[in-house]
Tab-separated table of C-alpha atoms in Angstrom:
chain	number	residue	atom	x	y	z
A	20	GLY	CA	170.031	130.403	-3.393
A	21	ASP	CA	170.132	126.662	-3.800
A	22	SER	CA	173.284	125.202	-5.242
A	23	VAL	CA	175.184	121.985	-5.842
A	24	THR	CA	178.936	121.549	-5.735
A	25	GLN	CA	180.771	118.533	-7.116
A	26	MET	CA	184.379	117.545	-7.007
A	27	GLU	CA	186.278	118.643	-10.055
A	28	GLY	CA	187.355	116.140	-12.617
A	29	PRO	CA	188.443	114.446	-14.584
A	30	VAL	CA	188.635	111.408	-12.372
A	31	THR	CA	190.757	108.696	-13.937
A	32	LEU	CA	190.605	105.175	-12.537
A	33	SER	CA	191.671	101.724	-13.534
A	34	GLU	CA	189.040	99.087	-14.111
A	35	GLU	CA	187.734	97.504	-10.884
A	36	ALA	CA	188.864	100.456	-8.757
A	37	PHE	CA	186.622	102.032	-6.125
A	38	LEU	CA	184.869	105.239	-7.140
A	39	THR	CA	183.767	108.178	-5.049
A	40	ILE	CA	182.485	111.420	-6.524
A	41	ASN	CA	181.731	113.991	-3.873
A	42	CYS	CA	178.635	116.142	-3.985
A	43	THR	CA	177.456	118.692	-1.461
A	44	TYR	CA	174.470	120.944	-1.632
A	45	THR	CA	172.938	124.087	-0.219
A	46	ALA	CA	169.187	124.315	-0.066
A	47	THR	CA	166.368	125.608	2.018
A	48	GLY	CA	163.907	122.988	3.080
A	49	TYR	CA	164.270	119.352	2.168
A	50	PRO	CA	165.288	118.814	-1.439
A	51	SER	CA	165.270	115.616	-3.435
A	52	LEU	CA	168.717	114.635	-4.647
A	53	PHE	CA	169.718	112.995	-7.911
A	54	TRP	CA	172.670	111.654	-9.830
A	55	TYR	CA	172.468	111.847	-13.602
A	56	VAL	CA	174.896	110.306	-16.077
A	57	GLN	CA	175.731	111.589	-19.541
A	58	TYR	CA	177.462	109.126	-21.829
A	59	PRO	CA	179.404	110.528	-24.786
A	60	GLY	CA	177.078	111.935	-27.408
A	61	GLU	CA	173.944	111.207	-25.417
A	62	GLY	CA	171.487	113.049	-23.219
A	63	LEU	CA	171.152	112.755	-19.482
A	64	GLN	CA	169.914	109.608	-17.823
A	65	LEU	CA	168.766	109.374	-14.259
A	66	LEU	CA	171.168	107.109	-12.395
A	67	LEU	CA	169.674	107.208	-8.921
A	68	LYS	CA	167.801	109.428	-6.527
A	69	ALA	CA	166.893	109.937	-2.891
A	70	THR	CA	163.993	111.953	-1.631
A	71	LYS	CA	164.604	112.228	2.102
A	72	ALA	CA	167.357	112.144	4.675
A	73	ASP	CA	169.135	108.810	5.155
A	74	ASP	CA	167.622	107.385	1.972
A	75	LYS	CA	170.060	105.418	-0.146
A	76	GLY	CA	169.618	105.469	-3.892
A	77	SER	CA	171.191	102.649	-5.881
A	78	ASN	CA	171.362	101.493	-9.466
A	79	LYS	CA	173.820	99.542	-11.651
A	80	GLY	CA	176.198	99.092	-8.724
A	81	PHE	CA	176.245	102.825	-7.929
A	82	GLU	CA	174.884	104.130	-4.674
A	83	ALA	CA	174.554	107.396	-2.813
A	84	THR	CA	173.171	108.214	0.624
A	85	TYR	CA	171.292	111.413	1.419
A	86	ARG	CA	173.182	112.887	4.394
A	87	LYS	CA	171.304	115.836	5.819
A	88	GLU	CA	173.817	116.469	8.583
A	89	THR	CA	176.652	116.943	6.131
A	90	THR	CA	174.442	118.141	3.231
A	91	SER	CA	176.077	115.577	1.018
A	92	PHE	CA	175.113	112.967	-1.568
A	93	HIS	CA	178.372	111.305	-2.566
A	94	LEU	CA	178.292	108.795	-5.417
A	95	GLU	CA	180.118	105.504	-4.904
A	96	LYS	CA	180.747	102.312	-6.800
A	97	GLY	CA	182.808	99.432	-5.559
A	98	SER	CA	184.280	98.319	-8.875
A	99	VAL	CA	184.128	100.527	-11.956
A	100	GLN	CA	184.121	99.320	-15.529
A	101	VAL	CA	185.307	100.952	-18.732
A	102	SER	CA	181.668	101.335	-19.715
A	103	ASP	CA	181.142	103.621	-16.711
A	104	SER	CA	183.203	106.313	-18.402
A	105	ALA	CA	180.877	109.301	-18.637
A	106	VAL	CA	180.071	112.648	-17.069
A	107	TYR	CA	178.209	112.448	-13.782
A	108	PHE	CA	175.979	115.260	-12.556
A	109	CYS	CA	174.667	115.711	-9.058
A	110	ALA	CA	171.402	117.632	-8.899
A	111	LEU	CA	168.720	118.743	-6.507
A	112	SER	CA	165.074	119.589	-6.768
A	113	ALA	CA	163.950	121.849	-3.991
A	114	SER	CA	160.282	121.928	-4.830
A	115	ASN	CA	157.705	119.852	-6.612
A	116	THR	CA	158.157	121.818	-9.826
A	117	GLY	CA	160.444	119.514	-11.769
A	118	LYS	CA	163.183	122.150	-11.873
A	119	LEU	CA	166.642	120.769	-11.296
A	120	ILE	CA	169.755	122.555	-10.111
A	121	PHE	CA	172.877	120.817	-11.322
A	122	GLY	CA	176.424	120.622	-10.133
A	123	GLN	CA	179.163	121.288	-12.633
A	124	GLY	CA	179.593	117.666	-13.582
A	125	THR	CA	182.490	115.285	-13.035
A	126	THR	CA	184.091	113.416	-15.889
A	127	LEU	CA	185.020	109.828	-15.096
A	128	GLN	CA	187.525	107.995	-17.271
A	129	VAL	CA	188.027	104.315	-16.600
A	130	LYS	CA	191.017	102.666	-18.223
A	131	PRO	CA	191.310	98.940	-18.865
B	12	GLY	CA	159.803	103.367	-20.829
B	13	ALA	CA	159.098	107.040	-21.318
B	14	VAL	CA	161.163	108.717	-23.995
B	15	VAL	CA	161.840	112.324	-24.799
B	16	SER	CA	163.184	113.116	-28.223
B	17	GLN	CA	164.929	116.246	-29.409
B	18	HIS	CA	165.453	117.345	-32.979
B	19	PRO	CA	167.787	118.227	-34.519
B	20	SER	CA	170.708	116.656	-32.697
B	21	TRP	CA	173.181	118.883	-34.490
B	22	VAL	CA	172.591	122.170	-36.259
B	23	ILE	CA	174.880	124.744	-37.785
B	24	CYS	CA	173.437	128.102	-38.700
B	25	LYS	CA	174.705	131.423	-39.913
B	26	SER	CA	174.929	134.378	-37.597
B	27	GLY	CA	171.730	136.417	-37.698
B	28	THR	CA	169.437	133.574	-38.614
B	29	SER	CA	166.972	131.754	-36.378
B	30	VAL	CA	166.943	128.095	-35.516
B	31	LYS	CA	164.227	125.961	-33.956
B	32	ILE	CA	164.777	122.974	-31.687
B	33	GLU	CA	161.954	120.567	-30.940
B	34	CYS	CA	161.378	118.553	-27.807
B	35	ARG	CA	158.801	115.771	-27.928
B	36	SER	CA	157.531	113.411	-25.296
B	37	LEU	CA	156.920	110.241	-27.253
B	38	ASP	CA	154.746	108.130	-25.006
B	39	PHE	CA	153.392	110.394	-22.320
B	40	GLN	CA	151.800	113.797	-21.973
B	41	ALA	CA	154.012	116.479	-20.542
B	42	THR	CA	152.253	119.543	-19.216
B	43	THR	CA	155.620	120.937	-18.208
B	44	MET	CA	158.905	120.862	-20.089
B	45	PHE	CA	162.187	122.490	-19.218
B	46	TRP	CA	164.946	123.907	-21.365
B	47	TYR	CA	168.555	123.846	-20.202
B	48	ARG	CA	171.741	125.130	-21.707
B	49	GLN	CA	175.170	123.615	-21.203
B	50	PHE	CA	178.406	125.348	-22.073
B	51	PRO	CA	181.464	123.171	-22.655
B	52	LYS	CA	182.791	121.664	-19.443
B	53	GLN	CA	180.166	123.491	-17.425
B	54	SER	CA	176.951	122.527	-15.766
B	55	LEU	CA	173.455	122.649	-17.137
B	56	MET	CA	171.676	125.900	-16.494
B	57	LEU	CA	167.911	126.106	-16.512
B	58	MET	CA	166.740	128.608	-19.100
B	59	ALA	CA	162.988	128.383	-18.833
B	60	THR	CA	159.992	126.335	-17.833
B	61	SER	CA	157.568	125.627	-20.628
B	62	ASN	CA	153.921	125.125	-19.700
B	63	GLU	CA	151.442	123.749	-22.189
B	64	GLY	CA	148.995	126.386	-23.291
B	65	SER	CA	150.604	129.277	-21.470
B	66	LYS	CA	153.659	131.494	-21.615
B	67	ALA	CA	156.993	130.120	-20.613
B	68	THR	CA	158.615	131.183	-17.366
B	69	TYR	CA	162.167	132.357	-17.932
B	70	GLU	CA	164.994	132.248	-15.440
B	71	GLN	CA	166.728	135.437	-14.456
B	72	GLY	CA	169.141	136.644	-17.096
B	73	VAL	CA	167.601	134.700	-19.984
B	74	GLU	CA	166.336	136.895	-22.805
B	75	LYS	CA	162.789	135.821	-23.570
B	76	ASP	CA	162.730	137.680	-26.881
B	77	LYS	CA	165.830	135.855	-28.014
B	78	PHE	CA	164.907	132.381	-26.816
B	79	LEU	CA	161.314	131.885	-27.856
B	80	ILE	CA	159.576	128.939	-26.273
B	81	ASN	CA	156.309	127.511	-27.465
B	82	HIS	CA	154.447	124.619	-25.856
B	83	ALA	CA	151.457	124.258	-28.106
B	84	SER	CA	150.579	120.669	-27.276
B	85	LEU	CA	151.029	118.186	-24.460
B	86	THR	CA	153.791	116.409	-26.330
B	87	LEU	CA	155.751	119.188	-28.009
B	88	SER	CA	157.752	122.177	-26.884
B	89	THR	CA	159.957	124.215	-29.184
B	90	LEU	CA	162.873	126.525	-28.492
B	91	THR	CA	163.680	129.075	-31.175
B	92	VAL	CA	166.969	130.903	-30.971
B	93	THR	CA	166.357	134.135	-32.832
B	94	SER	CA	169.025	136.209	-34.534
B	95	ALA	CA	171.620	133.714	-33.431
B	96	HIS	CA	175.158	134.804	-32.658
B	97	PRO	CA	178.307	132.742	-32.147
B	98	GLU	CA	177.990	133.147	-28.377
B	99	ASP	CA	174.688	131.262	-28.580
B	100	SER	CA	176.617	128.178	-29.646
B	101	SER	CA	175.936	125.641	-26.945
B	102	PHE	CA	174.333	122.339	-26.042
B	103	TYR	CA	170.620	122.740	-25.456
B	104	ILE	CA	168.732	119.992	-23.695
B	105	CYS	CA	165.117	119.651	-22.734
B	106	SER	CA	163.368	117.629	-20.098
B	107	ALA	CA	159.755	116.690	-19.661
B	108	ARG	CA	157.830	116.095	-16.508
B	109	GLN	CA	155.562	113.079	-16.511
B	110	GLY	CA	152.284	113.795	-14.786
B	111	GLY	CA	152.322	115.930	-11.677
B	112	GLY	CA	155.118	114.143	-9.927
B	113	ASN	CA	158.869	114.404	-9.912
B	114	THR	CA	159.573	111.967	-12.727
B	115	ILE	CA	161.688	113.825	-15.246
B	116	TYR	CA	162.974	112.528	-18.556
B	117	PHE	CA	165.663	114.233	-20.588
B	118	GLY	CA	166.032	114.486	-24.331
B	119	GLU	CA	169.234	113.643	-26.134
B	120	GLY	CA	170.206	117.282	-26.464
B	121	SER	CA	170.909	119.500	-29.453
B	122	TRP	CA	174.288	120.941	-30.374
B	123	LEU	CA	173.968	124.398	-31.888
B	124	THR	CA	176.902	125.996	-33.668
B	125	VAL	CA	176.506	129.524	-34.973
B	126	VAL	CA	179.075	130.546	-37.568
């Protein structure tokens, strides 16, 4: 079945460092891909999304490119801030049902 | 923007009792809502799809008689954990689908602890 795999965390970076969180997926057809962020004590917020191959989603300095050939949707940010500390979830939606399949989440800790 | 609200945020209940969690879409109508469960340091797992006015569709392995889902209106879905046990302790989070598209909004989540 469809699945999402993320790199294990926690990822610990210093402020202004470059961030990459890897995400790969397995799906039949052409899924939409998402990154969600969960700040401490809060629910999930959509960070960015891409709906077709080669699309680049971007928001708040984060970006991810839908790579069909490598079935990947890696999250990147050029310069992280302490306020970016959170858990990041990669997810896919393989049909127009609203159902999401999530990766296991990656905890990011940014130190001043 | 669209907001989905869950209540309660935190609940502690005794083993054997039932607890209800509400999920409300505050400024849009949601014909479909979803309930997920998240164990500590693990991913979110879809439990069921809640459709307004009809029975919920449960994912494989989820006990429908234990996790009762009701979606009586276009803005409210409820999850009732019946005869709760300590292993039901988890983070439960709902999402609501706006319209017929792929715009999904998540609630804040509810922490359930069964003692």
